[in-house]
CSV table of C-alpha atoms and ligand atoms in Angstrom, one decimal:
chain,number,residue,atom,x,y,z
A,1,MET,CA,-22.6,-19.3,14.0
A,2,ASP,CA,-25.5,-17.4,12.5
A,3,ASP,CA,-26.3,-19.1,9.2
A,4,SER,CA,-28.0,-16.1,7.8
A,5,LEU,CA,-24.6,-14.3,7.6
A,6,PRO,CA,-23.1,-14.1,4.1
A,7,ALA,CA,-19.9,-16.2,4.0
A,8,TRP,CA,-17.0,-16.1,1.6
A,9,SER,CA,-14.7,-18.9,0.5
A,10,ALA,CA,-10.9,-18.4,0.5
A,11,SER,CA,-10.8,-18.3,-3.2
A,12,GLN,CA,-13.5,-15.5,-3.4
A,13,LEU,CA,-11.3,-13.7,-0.9
A,14,GLY,CA,-8.3,-13.8,-3.2
A,15,TRP,CA,-6.5,-16.9,-2.0
A,16,ASN,CA,-4.6,-18.2,-5.1
A,17,PHE,CA,-4.9,-22.0,-4.8
A,18,SER,CA,-2.7,-22.6,-7.9
A,19,GLN,CA,0.2,-20.9,-6.1
A,20,LYS,CA,-0.2,-21.7,-2.5
A,21,LYS,CA,-1.6,-24.5,-0.3
A,22,PHE,CA,-4.3,-23.5,2.1
A,23,PRO,CA,-3.2,-24.3,5.7
A,24,LYS,CA,-4.9,-27.1,7.6
A,25,ILE,CA,-6.0,-26.0,11.0
A,26,ASP,CA,-7.8,-27.5,14.1
A,27,SER,CA,-11.6,-27.6,13.9
A,28,ASP,CA,-12.0,-25.0,16.7
A,29,TYR,CA,-10.3,-22.5,14.4
A,30,SER,CA,-11.1,-20.8,11.2
A,31,ILE,CA,-9.2,-18.6,8.6
A,32,SER,CA,-10.6,-15.3,7.5
A,33,ARG,CA,-9.2,-12.1,5.8
A,34,VAL,CA,-9.0,-8.7,7.5
A,35,SER,CA,-11.3,-6.2,5.7
A,36,VAL,CA,-11.2,-3.3,8.1
A,37,GLU,CA,-8.9,-2.2,10.9
A,38,HIS,CA,-10.1,-0.1,13.7
A,39,ARG,CA,-8.1,1.0,16.7
A,40,GLY,CA,-7.2,-2.4,18.1
A,41,ALA,CA,-10.2,-4.1,16.6
A,42,TYR,CA,-10.8,-5.7,13.2
A,43,GLU,CA,-13.5,-6.7,10.8
A,44,ILE,CA,-12.8,-10.0,9.1
A,45,MET,CA,-14.4,-11.9,6.3
A,46,GLY,CA,-14.4,-15.7,5.7
A,47,GLU,CA,-16.3,-19.0,5.8
A,48,THR,CA,-17.9,-17.9,9.1
A,49,GLY,CA,-19.1,-14.7,7.6
A,50,GLN,CA,-18.2,-11.1,8.4
A,51,ARG,CA,-17.2,-10.8,12.0
A,52,GLU,CA,-15.7,-8.4,14.5
A,53,ALA,CA,-12.4,-9.6,15.8
A,54,ALA,CA,-10.0,-8.7,18.6
A,55,LEU,CA,-6.5,-9.8,19.3
A,56,ASP,CA,-5.8,-12.8,21.4
A,57,THR,CA,-3.7,-11.7,24.4
A,58,ARG,CA,-0.8,-14.0,23.4
A,59,LEU,CA,-0.6,-12.5,20.0
A,60,ARG,CA,-0.8,-9.0,21.4
A,61,ASP,CA,1.9,-9.7,24.0
A,62,SER,CA,4.3,-11.2,21.5
A,63,ALA,CA,4.0,-8.3,19.1
A,64,THR,CA,7.3,-6.3,19.1
A,65,ASN,CA,6.4,-3.6,16.5
A,66,GLN,CA,3.6,-2.4,14.2
A,67,LEU,CA,4.4,-4.9,11.6
A,68,ASP,CA,3.4,-7.8,13.9
A,69,TYR,CA,-0.2,-6.7,14.1
A,70,PRO,CA,-2.9,-7.7,11.7
A,71,ALA,CA,-3.6,-5.3,8.9
A,72,VAL,CA,-6.1,-5.0,6.0
A,73,GLY,CA,-5.4,-7.8,3.6
A,74,ASP,CA,-4.0,-10.2,6.2
A,75,TRP,CA,-5.2,-13.8,6.4
A,76,VAL,CA,-5.7,-14.6,10.1
A,77,ILE,CA,-6.5,-17.6,12.2
A,78,HIS,CA,-9.2,-17.0,14.7
A,79,THR,CA,-11.3,-18.8,17.3
A,80,LYS,CA,-14.3,-18.2,19.5
A,81,ASP,CA,-14.0,-15.6,22.2
A,82,ALA,CA,-15.4,-17.1,25.4
A,83,GLN,CA,-16.4,-13.7,26.7
A,84,HIS,CA,-18.3,-12.5,23.6
A,85,ASP,CA,-20.9,-14.2,21.4
A,86,ARG,CA,-20.3,-12.1,18.4
A,87,ARG,CA,-16.7,-11.4,18.5
A,88,VAL,CA,-13.8,-13.7,17.6
A,89,LEU,CA,-10.2,-13.7,18.7
A,90,ILE,CA,-7.3,-13.6,16.2
A,91,THR,CA,-4.6,-16.0,17.3
A,92,GLU,CA,-2.2,-15.8,14.4
A,93,VAL,CA,-1.4,-13.8,11.3
A,94,LEU,CA,-0.5,-16.0,8.3
A,95,GLN,CA,2.8,-15.2,6.6
A,96,ARG,CA,2.4,-12.4,4.1
A,97,ASP,CA,3.2,-12.5,0.4
A,98,SER,CA,3.6,-8.8,0.3
A,99,VAL,CA,3.3,-5.9,2.6
A,100,ILE,CA,2.9,-2.2,1.6
A,101,ILE,CA,4.6,-0.1,4.3
A,102,ARG,CA,5.0,3.6,4.6
A,103,ARG,CA,6.6,5.6,7.4
A,104,ALA,CA,3.8,6.5,9.9
A,105,PRO,CA,3.0,10.2,9.8
A,106,LYS,CA,4.4,10.6,13.3
A,107,GLN,CA,7.5,12.0,14.9
A,108,GLU,CA,8.9,8.6,15.8
A,109,PRO,CA,10.4,6.6,13.0
A,110,ILE,CA,7.9,3.8,13.0
A,111,PRO,CA,6.3,1.9,10.1
A,112,GLN,CA,2.7,1.8,9.2
A,113,VAL,CA,1.2,-1.1,7.2
A,114,VAL,CA,-1.0,0.2,4.3
A,115,ALA,CA,-2.2,-3.2,3.2
A,116,THR,CA,-0.9,-6.8,2.9
A,117,ASN,CA,-1.1,-9.7,0.4
A,118,VAL,CA,-1.6,-7.2,-2.4
A,119,ASP,CA,-0.8,-8.4,-6.0
A,120,VAL,CA,-1.3,-5.1,-7.8
A,121,LEU,CA,-1.0,-1.5,-6.5
A,122,GLY,CA,-3.1,0.8,-8.7
A,123,ILE,CA,-1.6,4.2,-8.4
A,124,VAL,CA,-4.6,6.4,-9.5
A,125,THR,CA,-4.2,9.9,-10.9
A,126,SER,CA,-6.5,12.1,-13.0
A,127,ALA,CA,-6.0,15.0,-15.4
A,128,ASP,CA,-7.9,17.4,-13.3
A,129,GLN,CA,-5.2,17.2,-10.6
A,130,PRO,CA,-1.7,18.5,-11.0
A,131,LEU,CA,0.8,16.0,-12.3
A,132,ASP,CA,3.2,15.3,-9.4
A,133,GLU,CA,6.0,13.2,-10.7
A,134,ARG,CA,7.9,13.3,-7.3
A,135,ARG,CA,4.9,11.8,-5.6
A,136,LEU,CA,4.5,9.1,-8.3
A,137,GLU,CA,8.2,8.1,-7.7
A,138,ARG,CA,7.5,7.6,-4.0
A,139,TYR,CA,4.5,5.4,-4.8
A,140,LEU,CA,6.6,3.4,-7.2
A,141,VAL,CA,9.4,2.9,-4.8
A,142,THR,CA,6.9,1.8,-2.1
A,143,ALA,CA,5.3,-0.7,-4.5
A,144,PHE,CA,8.6,-2.1,-5.7
A,145,SER,CA,9.9,-2.4,-2.2
A,146,SER,CA,6.8,-4.2,-1.1
A,147,GLY,CA,6.8,-7.0,-3.7
A,148,VAL,CA,3.8,-5.6,-5.4
A,149,VAL,CA,3.3,-4.8,-9.1
A,150,PRO,CA,2.5,-1.2,-9.6
A,151,VAL,CA,0.1,-0.1,-12.4
A,152,VAL,CA,-0.6,3.5,-13.1
A,153,ILE,CA,-4.3,4.3,-13.6
A,154,VAL,CA,-5.2,7.6,-15.3
A,155,ASN,CA,-8.8,7.9,-14.3
A,156,LYS,CA,-11.4,10.3,-15.7
A,157,SER,CA,-10.6,9.4,-19.3
A,158,ASP,CA,-13.6,11.6,-20.2
A,159,LEU,CA,-11.5,14.6,-19.3
A,160,ASN,CA,-9.1,16.4,-21.7
A,161,GLY,CA,-5.4,15.7,-21.0
A,162,THR,CA,-5.9,12.1,-20.0
A,163,VAL,CA,-4.1,10.6,-23.1
A,164,GLU,CA,-1.3,13.1,-22.8
A,165,ARG,CA,-0.8,12.2,-19.1
A,166,ALA,CA,-0.9,8.5,-19.8
A,167,ASN,CA,1.5,8.8,-22.7
A,168,TYR,CA,3.9,10.8,-20.5
A,169,PHE,CA,4.0,7.9,-18.0
A,170,ARG,CA,4.4,5.4,-20.8
A,171,ALA,CA,7.4,7.3,-22.1
A,172,GLN,CA,8.9,7.8,-18.7
A,173,TYR,CA,8.4,4.1,-17.6
A,174,PRO,CA,8.3,1.9,-20.6
A,175,LYS,CA,8.0,-1.3,-18.5
A,176,LEU,CA,5.0,0.0,-16.5
A,177,GLU,CA,1.4,-0.8,-17.3
A,178,VAL,CA,-0.6,2.4,-17.7
A,179,LEU,CA,-4.3,2.2,-17.9
A,180,GLU,CA,-6.9,4.8,-18.8
A,181,THR,CA,-10.1,4.4,-17.0
A,182,CYS,CA,-13.5,6.0,-16.5
A,183,GLY,CA,-15.5,5.7,-13.4
A,184,ILE,CA,-18.6,7.5,-14.4
A,185,HIS,CA,-19.8,6.2,-17.7
A,186,GLY,CA,-22.6,3.6,-17.6
A,187,SER,CA,-22.3,0.9,-20.1
A,188,GLU,CA,-18.7,1.1,-21.3
A,189,GLY,CA,-16.0,-1.0,-19.6
A,190,LEU,CA,-14.1,0.6,-16.8
A,191,GLY,CA,-10.7,-0.2,-18.3
A,192,ILE,CA,-9.5,-1.7,-15.1
A,193,GLU,CA,-10.8,-5.3,-15.6
A,194,GLU,CA,-7.5,-6.7,-16.7
A,195,ILE,CA,-5.9,-6.2,-13.3
A,196,THR,CA,-8.8,-7.5,-11.3
A,197,GLY,CA,-10.1,-11.1,-11.1
A,198,ASP,CA,-10.0,-14.4,-9.4
A,199,GLY,CA,-7.1,-14.9,-7.0
A,200,LEU,CA,-6.0,-11.2,-7.3
A,201,THR,CA,-5.9,-8.5,-4.8
A,202,VAL,CA,-5.7,-5.0,-6.1
A,203,ALA,CA,-5.2,-2.0,-3.8
A,204,LEU,CA,-6.0,1.5,-5.0
A,205,THR,CA,-4.0,4.5,-3.8
A,206,GLY,CA,-3.4,8.1,-5.0
A,207,SER,CA,-4.5,11.6,-4.0
A,208,SER,CA,-8.0,12.3,-2.7
A,209,GLY,CA,-10.5,13.1,-5.5
A,210,VAL,CA,-9.0,11.1,-8.3
A,211,GLY,CA,-11.9,8.7,-8.3
A,212,LYS,CA,-10.6,5.6,-6.4
A,213,SER,CA,-13.8,5.0,-4.5
A,214,THR,CA,-15.9,5.6,-7.7
A,215,LEU,CA,-13.9,2.8,-9.4
A,216,VAL,CA,-14.4,0.6,-6.4
A,217,ASN,CA,-18.2,1.1,-6.6
A,218,ARG,CA,-18.2,0.4,-10.3
A,219,LEU,CA,-16.3,-2.8,-9.7
A,220,LEU,CA,-18.7,-3.8,-7.0
A,221,GLY,CA,-21.7,-2.9,-9.2
A,222,GLU,CA,-23.3,-0.8,-6.4
A,223,ASP,CA,-22.6,2.4,-4.5
A,224,ILE,CA,-21.2,1.0,-1.3
A,225,VAL,CA,-18.3,3.4,-0.7
A,226,ARG,CA,-18.9,7.1,-0.3
A,227,THR,CA,-17.5,9.3,-3.0
A,228,GLY,CA,-16.9,13.0,-2.9
A,229,GLU,CA,-17.4,16.0,-5.0
A,230,VAL,CA,-14.2,17.6,-6.1
A,231,ARG,CA,-13.9,21.2,-4.8
A,232,ALA,CA,-13.5,24.1,-7.2
A,233,ASP,CA,-9.7,24.2,-6.5
A,234,GLY,CA,-9.5,20.6,-7.9
A,235,THR,CA,-8.8,18.9,-4.6
A,236,GLY,CA,-11.2,16.2,-3.4
A,237,ARG,CA,-12.6,16.1,0.1
A,238,HIS,CA,-11.4,13.1,2.1
A,239,THR,CA,-14.6,11.1,1.9
A,240,THR,CA,-12.8,7.8,2.3
A,241,VAL,CA,-11.5,7.7,5.8
A,242,ARG,CA,-10.4,4.1,6.2
A,243,ARG,CA,-8.9,1.3,4.3
A,244,GLN,CA,-11.3,-1.4,3.4
A,245,LEU,CA,-11.3,-4.6,1.5
A,246,PHE,CA,-14.2,-5.6,-0.8
A,247,VAL,CA,-15.0,-8.9,-2.5
A,248,LEU,CA,-15.9,-8.5,-6.2
A,249,HIS,CA,-18.7,-10.6,-7.6
A,250,GLY,CA,-16.6,-11.7,-10.6
A,251,GLY,CA,-13.8,-12.9,-8.2
A,252,GLY,CA,-10.9,-11.2,-6.6
A,253,VAL,CA,-10.8,-8.4,-4.1
A,254,VAL,CA,-10.1,-4.7,-4.2
A,255,ILE,CA,-8.8,-2.5,-1.3
A,256,ASP,CA,-9.9,1.2,-1.2
A,257,THR,CA,-7.7,3.6,0.7
A,258,PRO,CA,-8.0,7.2,1.7
A,259,GLY,CA,-5.9,9.7,-0.1
A,260,LEU,CA,-2.5,9.9,1.6
A,261,ARG,CA,-1.5,13.5,2.4
A,262,GLU,CA,2.1,12.4,2.4
A,263,LEU,CA,3.8,9.2,1.4
A,264,GLN,CA,7.1,8.9,3.4
A,265,LEU,CA,9.2,6.0,2.4
A,266,TRP,CA,9.9,3.2,4.9
A,267,ASP,CA,11.7,0.7,2.7
A,268,GLY,CA,14.0,1.9,-0.1
A,269,SER,CA,14.9,-1.4,-1.7
A,270,GLY,CA,12.9,-0.6,-4.8
A,271,LEU,CA,14.6,2.7,-5.4
A,272,ASN,CA,16.9,1.6,-8.2
A,273,LEU,CA,14.0,0.0,-10.1
A,274,VAL,CA,12.3,3.4,-10.2
A,275,PHE,CA,15.5,5.2,-11.4
A,276,PRO,CA,17.0,2.7,-13.8
A,277,GLU,CA,18.7,5.4,-15.9
A,278,ILE,CA,20.5,6.5,-12.7
A,279,SER,CA,21.2,3.2,-11.1
A,280,GLU,CA,22.9,2.0,-14.2
A,281,PHE,CA,25.7,4.5,-13.5
A,282,VAL,CA,25.8,4.3,-9.7
A,283,ASP,CA,28.2,1.3,-9.6
A,284,LEU,CA,30.5,2.9,-12.1
A,285,CYS,CA,31.6,5.7,-9.8
A,286,ARG,CA,35.2,5.7,-8.6
A,287,PHE,CA,34.3,5.7,-4.9
A,288,SER,CA,31.8,3.1,-3.7
A,289,ASP,CA,30.3,5.5,-1.2
A,290,CYS,CA,30.0,8.3,-3.8
A,291,SER,CA,27.1,10.7,-3.0
A,292,HIS,CA,26.9,11.9,-6.6
A,293,ASN,CA,27.3,15.5,-5.5
A,294,GLU,CA,30.8,16.5,-6.2
A,295,GLU,CA,33.2,13.6,-6.0
A,296,PRO,CA,35.8,13.1,-8.7
A,297,GLY,CA,35.1,10.1,-11.0
A,298,CYS,CA,31.4,10.2,-10.4
A,299,ALA,CA,29.7,8.4,-13.3
A,300,VAL,CA,26.3,9.7,-12.4
A,301,LEU,CA,27.4,13.4,-12.7
A,302,GLU,CA,29.1,12.5,-16.0
A,303,ALA,CA,25.9,11.0,-17.3
A,304,LEU,CA,24.1,14.1,-16.2
A,305,SER,CA,26.4,16.4,-18.0
A,306,SER,CA,26.2,14.4,-21.2
A,307,GLY,CA,22.4,14.5,-21.0
A,308,LEU,CA,21.8,10.9,-20.2
A,309,ILE,CA,20.1,11.7,-16.9
A,310,SER,CA,17.8,14.7,-16.3
A,311,GLU,CA,18.4,17.2,-13.6
A,312,PRO,CA,15.0,16.8,-11.8
A,313,ARG,CA,15.3,13.0,-11.8
A,314,ILE,CA,18.8,13.1,-10.2
A,315,SER,CA,17.8,15.6,-7.6
A,316,SER,CA,14.8,13.5,-6.7
A,317,TYR,CA,16.9,10.4,-6.5
A,318,GLN,CA,19.3,12.2,-4.2
A,319,ASP,CA,16.4,13.5,-2.0
A,320,LEU,CA,14.9,10.1,-1.6
A,321,SER,CA,18.3,8.5,-0.9
A,322,HIS,CA,18.9,11.2,1.7
A,323,ASP,CA,15.5,10.7,3.3
A,324,LEU,CA,16.2,7.0,3.6
A,325,GLU,CA,19.6,7.5,5.1
A,326,GLU,CA,18.2,9.9,7.6
A,327,LEU,CA,15.4,7.4,8.4
A,328,ARG,CA,18.0,4.7,9.1
A,329,ALA,CA,19.9,6.9,11.5
A,330,GLN,CA,16.6,7.9,13.3
A,331,ILE,CA,15.6,4.3,13.6
A,332,GLU,CA,19.0,3.4,15.2
A,333,LEU,CA,18.7,6.2,17.7
A,334,TYR,CA,15.1,5.4,18.4
A,335,GLU,CA,15.8,1.7,19.0
A,336,ARG,CA,18.8,2.5,21.2
A,337,SER,CA,16.7,4.8,23.4
A,338,LYS,CA,14.0,2.2,23.6
A,339,ARG,CA,16.6,-0.3,24.8
A,340,HIS,CA,17.9,2.1,27.4
A,341,ARG,CA,14.5,2.7,28.8
A,342,ARG,CA,13.8,-1.0,28.9
A,343,ASP,CA,17.1,-1.7,30.7
A,344,ALA,CA,16.5,1.1,33.2
A,345,ARG,CA,13.1,-0.4,34.1
A,346,SER,CA,14.5,-3.9,34.7
B,1,LIG,N1,-15.3,13.3,-14.8
B,1,LIG,C1,-15.1,12.2,-14.1
B,1,LIG,N2,-15.3,12.3,-12.8
B,1,LIG,C2,-15.1,11.2,-12.0
B,1,LIG,C3,-14.6,10.0,-12.5
B,1,LIG,N3,-14.5,9.1,-11.5
B,1,LIG,C4,-14.8,9.8,-10.4
B,1,LIG,N4,-15.2,11.1,-10.7
B,1,LIG,C5,-15.6,12.1,-9.7
B,1,LIG,O1,-14.5,12.5,-8.9
B,1,LIG,C6,-14.9,12.8,-7.6
B,1,LIG,C7,-14.1,12.1,-6.5
B,1,LIG,O2,-14.3,10.7,-6.6
B,1,LIG,P1,-14.0,9.7,-5.4
B,1,LIG,O3,-14.3,8.4,-5.9
B,1,LIG,O4,-14.6,10.1,-4.1
B,1,LIG,O5,-12.4,10.0,-5.3
B,1,LIG,P2,-11.4,9.3,-4.2
B,1,LIG,O6,-11.1,10.4,-3.2
B,1,LIG,O7,-10.1,9.0,-5.0
B,1,LIG,O8,-12.0,8.1,-3.7
B,1,LIG,C8,-16.4,12.5,-7.5
B,1,LIG,O9,-17.1,13.6,-7.7
B,1,LIG,C9,-16.6,11.5,-8.7
B,1,LIG,O10,-17.9,11.6,-9.2
B,1,LIG,C10,-14.5,9.9,-14.0
B,1,LIG,O11,-14.1,8.9,-14.5
B,1,LIG,N5,-14.7,11.1,-14.7
B,2,LIG,MG1,-12.3,7.6,-1.7
């Protein structure tokens, strides 16, 4: 081991010792956290410094789908690679406390891990970009389905329209924390401090150009991540191309992500939490498989006509439910054809 490499303790890397015991492992092994994922290779940070890592063949062979591979945020056990001085081999991924998954932007219905072991998902927006409520709903469903606490961050508080936008979210989601932050002013606080700190992992997501990387640089106290000018049409260039985990000097970690062009749901278990005013009525329908379109005795449609639910919200709820149903059918078909191919080979 090169002693000149900076090293990080597990607590600096966001291990919450008051909630979880740190595993005991053999002296030939060490535990680090994945900070960057390349194609099939990883960068990890831990007591042995920042290192490149590859997958141990046994781990690779036992992986049955995307979720079994290490991802940014994972705690991994690793050991020396006999073939390489500098590289280590990941032999095991520790059990995750949370995993943010979206549907991979591919034809096949497969999952993509955005980040793991995240405590807070900061959904960043700014007043210079159009307010896209439908997109926010997808982010919220993703967060609630992952076991992560979502917080809405309205960045660029120096711009007009910030307070209105933040208040809009506060009114729509009374239980959600909504922060107003500013990434460009020197001496004042960022406004994000209350969700960062010792033992906490915060991931930032949201459209390109809203200032995620700027916030990360401010939290780090130096310009480490590239940030981008916003084009005249208000959209940012995709200056951040990869997900990366950073350790904050004051404790805790932050994960920067590139703006997602689309956020397709993978897990819909959080849907009802995002639409509480609708889910309240769902169980009251006469038919248990009511699609809330035209069935008699539909409590949701009744609530709609008496003004308790708004039209855009119900149609969004139905769109998302429909997407999730379609996804389930696609997965079944996909798994079946995979099984057929496997059987044909053997
Ligand atoms: N006015 C203003 N501009 C900001 C603020 N934060 C970031 N920006 C600018 O927004 C642009 C996009 O920032 P960037 O951090 O790259 O956004 P990202 O794509 O979400 O990572 C850059 O030109 C930043 O200087 C802010 O609080 N106020
Ligand atoms: Mg960025």
